C-alpha positions as semicolon CSV with decimal commas, in nm:
position;residue;x (nm);y (nm);z (nm)
1;M;2,398;-6,899;0,181
2;A;2,749;-6,766;0,186
3;S;2,807;-6,403;0,103
4;P;2,942;-6,336;-0,250
5;F;3,181;-6,080;-0,101
6;P;3,490;-6,129;0,120
7;K;3,397;-6,127;0,487
8;R;3,650;-5,858;0,569
9;R;3,461;-5,616;0,342
10;L;3,111;-5,680;0,481
11;A;3,132;-5,450;0,781
12;R;3,250;-5,164;0,565
13;F;2,977;-5,201;0,307
14;R;2,682;-5,276;0,533
15;Q;2,637;-4,901;0,563
16;I;2,532;-4,895;0,198
17;W;2,193;-5,028;0,303
18;Q;2,073;-4,709;0,468
19;Q;1,714;-4,820;0,527
20;P;1,482;-5,098;0,421
21;L;1,288;-5,020;0,106
22;A;0,914;-5,013;0,158
23;L;0,756;-5,337;0,040
24;A;0,404;-5,436;-0,050
25;L;0,362;-5,800;-0,143
26;T;0,071;-5,836;-0,384
27;G;-0,119;-6,161;-0,385
28;I;0,140;-6,421;-0,297
29;A;0,071;-6,719;-0,519
30;L;0,266;-7,037;-0,488
31;C;0,347;-7,026;-0,862
32;G;0,425;-6,667;-0,947
33;C;0,506;-6,444;-0,658
34;S;0,585;-6,078;-0,710
35;F;0,637;-5,757;-0,522
36;D;0,443;-5,442;-0,590
37;L;0,710;-5,225;-0,746
38;G;0,495;-4,917;-0,695
39;S;0,599;-4,915;-0,329
40;L;0,971;-4,863;-0,399
41;M;0,993;-4,523;-0,234
42;P;1,336;-4,424;-0,101
43;E;1,357;-4,250;0,232
44;K;1,606;-3,972;0,306
45;E;1,946;-4,121;0,255
46;K;2,249;-4,078;0,477
47;P;2,591;-3,999;0,332
48;Q;2,794;-4,297;0,220
49;E;3,166;-4,344;0,211
50;A;3,362;-4,543;-0,043
51;P;3,646;-4,765;0,075
52;K;3,945;-4,546;0,157
53;T;4,207;-4,807;0,075
54;A;4,233;-5,113;-0,145
55;T;4,512;-5,332;-0,270
56;T;4,396;-5,358;-0,633
57;A;4,209;-5,137;-0,876
58;E;3,931;-5,395;-0,894
59;N;3,859;-5,351;-0,524
60;V;3,825;-4,976;-0,540
61;V;3,480;-4,820;-0,546
62;S;3,546;-4,450;-0,572
63;A;3,343;-4,188;-0,390
64;N;3,227;-4,055;-0,727
65;N;3,106;-4,399;-0,831
66;V;2,918;-4,445;-0,505
67;S;2,751;-4,106;-0,539
68;E;2,659;-4,163;-0,903
69;A;2,526;-4,510;-0,822
70;Q;2,304;-4,361;-0,553
71;A;2,163;-4,115;-0,805
72;H;2,084;-4,395;-1,052
73;T;1,927;-4,598;-0,772
74;A;1,701;-4,310;-0,669
75;K;1,598;-4,257;-1,031
76;A;1,531;-4,629;-1,073
77;Q;1,312;-4,634;-0,763
78;A;1,110;-4,340;-0,893
79;L;1,069;-4,507;-1,232
80;A;0,961;-4,833;-1,069
81;K;0,709;-4,644;-0,858
82;S;0,565;-4,504;-1,182
83;G;0,544;-4,849;-1,336
84;E;0,828;-4,790;-1,583
85;T;1,005;-5,111;-1,496
86;A;1,213;-5,141;-1,815
87;A;1,366;-4,798;-1,762
88;A;1,403;-4,871;-1,391
89;L;1,593;-5,190;-1,470
90;D;1,833;-4,995;-1,691
91;E;1,901;-4,752;-1,406
92;F;1,953;-5,030;-1,154
93;N;2,197;-5,194;-1,396
94;L;2,392;-4,870;-1,420
95;A;2,396;-4,837;-1,041
96;V;2,524;-5,190;-0,986
97;G;2,783;-5,143;-1,260
98;L;2,918;-4,837;-1,082
99;D;2,897;-4,981;-0,732
100;P;2,851;-5,359;-0,701
101;Y;2,810;-5,314;-0,324
102;N;2,496;-5,100;-0,361
103;A;2,251;-5,321;-0,175
104;Q;1,949;-5,106;-0,256
105;A;2,019;-5,129;-0,629
106;L;2,072;-5,504;-0,608
107;Y;1,751;-5,545;-0,411
108;G;1,550;-5,318;-0,640
109;R;1,678;-5,499;-0,949
110;A;1,585;-5,831;-0,788
111;L;1,228;-5,710;-0,738
112;I;1,202;-5,624;-1,107
113;Y;1,344;-5,959;-1,214
114;Q;1,095;-6,124;-0,981
115;S;0,805;-5,931;-1,130
116;K;0,912;-6,061;-1,473
117;N;0,933;-6,419;-1,341
118;Q;1,308;-6,419;-1,397
119;H;1,356;-6,588;-1,065
120;D;1,710;-6,717;-1,112
121;F;1,832;-6,361;-1,171
122;A;1,619;-6,238;-0,881
123;I;1,765;-6,499;-0,647
124;A;2,120;-6,399;-0,743
125;D;2,054;-6,033;-0,662
126;F;1,861;-6,107;-0,343
127;S;2,154;-6,325;-0,235
128;S;2,402;-6,044;-0,297
129;A;2,184;-5,796;-0,108
130;S;2,143;-6,041;0,177
131;G;2,518;-6,105;0,188
132;L;2,575;-5,734;0,237
133;N;2,299;-5,712;0,498
134;P;2,270;-6,045;0,680
135;Q;2,016;-5,918;0,934
136;K;1,778;-5,762;0,683
137;V;1,448;-5,944;0,631
138;E;1,355;-5,802;0,290
139;P;1,614;-5,985;0,076
140;L;1,545;-6,310;0,259
141;L;1,172;-6,278;0,205
142;G;1,221;-6,183;-0,159
143;R;1,451;-6,476;-0,223
144;A;1,211;-6,714;-0,048
145;I;0,927;-6,601;-0,274
146;S;1,137;-6,670;-0,584
147;Y;1,240;-7,006;-0,443
148;L;0,871;-7,091;-0,396
149;A;0,800;-6,987;-0,754
150;L;1,070;-7,230;-0,872
151;G;0,947;-7,510;-0,651
152;K;1,254;-7,494;-0,425
153;V;1,042;-7,514;-0,114
154;K;1,308;-7,634;0,130
155;E;1,533;-7,342;0,036
156;A;1,240;-7,105;0,079
157;A;1,159;-7,248;0,422
158;A;1,519;-7,204;0,535
159;D;1,515;-6,838;0,432
160;L;1,182;-6,783;0,603
161;D;1,304;-6,948;0,922
162;E;1,594;-6,703;0,926
163;A;1,368;-6,409;0,841
164;S;1,120;-6,496;1,116
165;E;1,403;-6,495;1,369
166;A;1,539;-6,164;1,241
167;D;1,197;-5,997;1,254
168;P;0,937;-6,199;1,446
169;H;0,681;-5,920;1,402
170;N;0,671;-5,936;1,022
171;A;0,331;-6,078;0,931
172;Q;0,423;-6,131;0,566
173;V;0,716;-6,350;0,664
174;W;0,493;-6,571;0,879
175;S;0,223;-6,595;0,613
176;T;0,475;-6,695;0,348
177;R;0,643;-6,936;0,590
178;G;0,305;-7,098;0,641
179;Q;0,276;-7,155;0,267
180;A;0,623;-7,305;0,250
181;Y;0,563;-7,553;0,530
182;E;0,217;-7,635;0,399
183;R;0,378;-7,734;0,069
184;L;0,636;-7,939;0,258
185;G;0,353;-8,124;0,431
186;D;0,444;-8,000;0,778
187;R;0,098;-7,901;0,896
188;T;0,216;-7,822;1,248
189;K;0,470;-7,560;1,140
190;A;0,233;-7,431;0,874
191;A;-0,046;-7,385;1,127
192;A;0,186;-7,215;1,376
193;S;0,310;-6,977;1,105
194;Y;-0,039;-6,891;0,980
195;T;-0,156;-6,839;1,338
196;K;0,130;-6,598;1,403
197;A;0,052;-6,411;1,080
198;V;-0,313;-6,371;1,174
199;S;-0,224;-6,254;1,524
200;L;-0,006;-5,983;1,372
201;R;-0,239;-5,898;1,086
202;P;-0,597;-6,013;1,159
203;R;-0,722;-5,928;0,810
204;D;-0,467;-6,145;0,633
205;D;-0,706;-6,352;0,423
206;A;-0,428;-6,568;0,278
207;A;-0,311;-6,666;0,625
208;R;-0,668;-6,728;0,743
209;S;-0,736;-6,950;0,443
210;G;-0,410;-7,135;0,500
211;L;-0,495;-7,188;0,864
212;A;-0,830;-7,336;0,766
213;R;-0,662;-7,571;0,519
214;V;-0,412;-7,710;0,769
215;G;-0,668;-7,739;1,044
216;G;-0,529;-7,478;1,280
């Protein structure tokens, strides 16, 4: 999927994603996938810089805005960790309003939308976060889970193919990829994905069950 931002700005704003947010995927179901928001714990952040030049006022994200957006993002993550998702969503909205290139805020907001089964909104935010960070697995995995929830299995499989190439040691990616290809009727790819998931995470019951279903 194409990035929602001009290509010439991507390199400058990739630094906004300072580290992957910790994820814990709770009970992937093919009809209502969600992330455990309690695991949204920010690590120590590095300083960020706003764009130093821009041709129009609309393209300017001031240093003050970036800093304030970071503060709202950190507060949102803490609220989400405490289970206060409504308040967390408000903070993420403020962060994105101040700095639309804040990938962490976009990603965190997507997780909340996903937990509320608002998958179209989640997909939009995961797409924005992925556009800012093309090599990051988390937005791709998140978007794939929402695609699965909406029955868009081919789109999910495409995201999971990309995610598995970006991080071939991510057991959750392989387990979810197995589900996608199982739903597509491709038992060979499903079995290979489940097998990889089990090799990386032997106690993955979902992957083991999937492997048994597809005859791996």
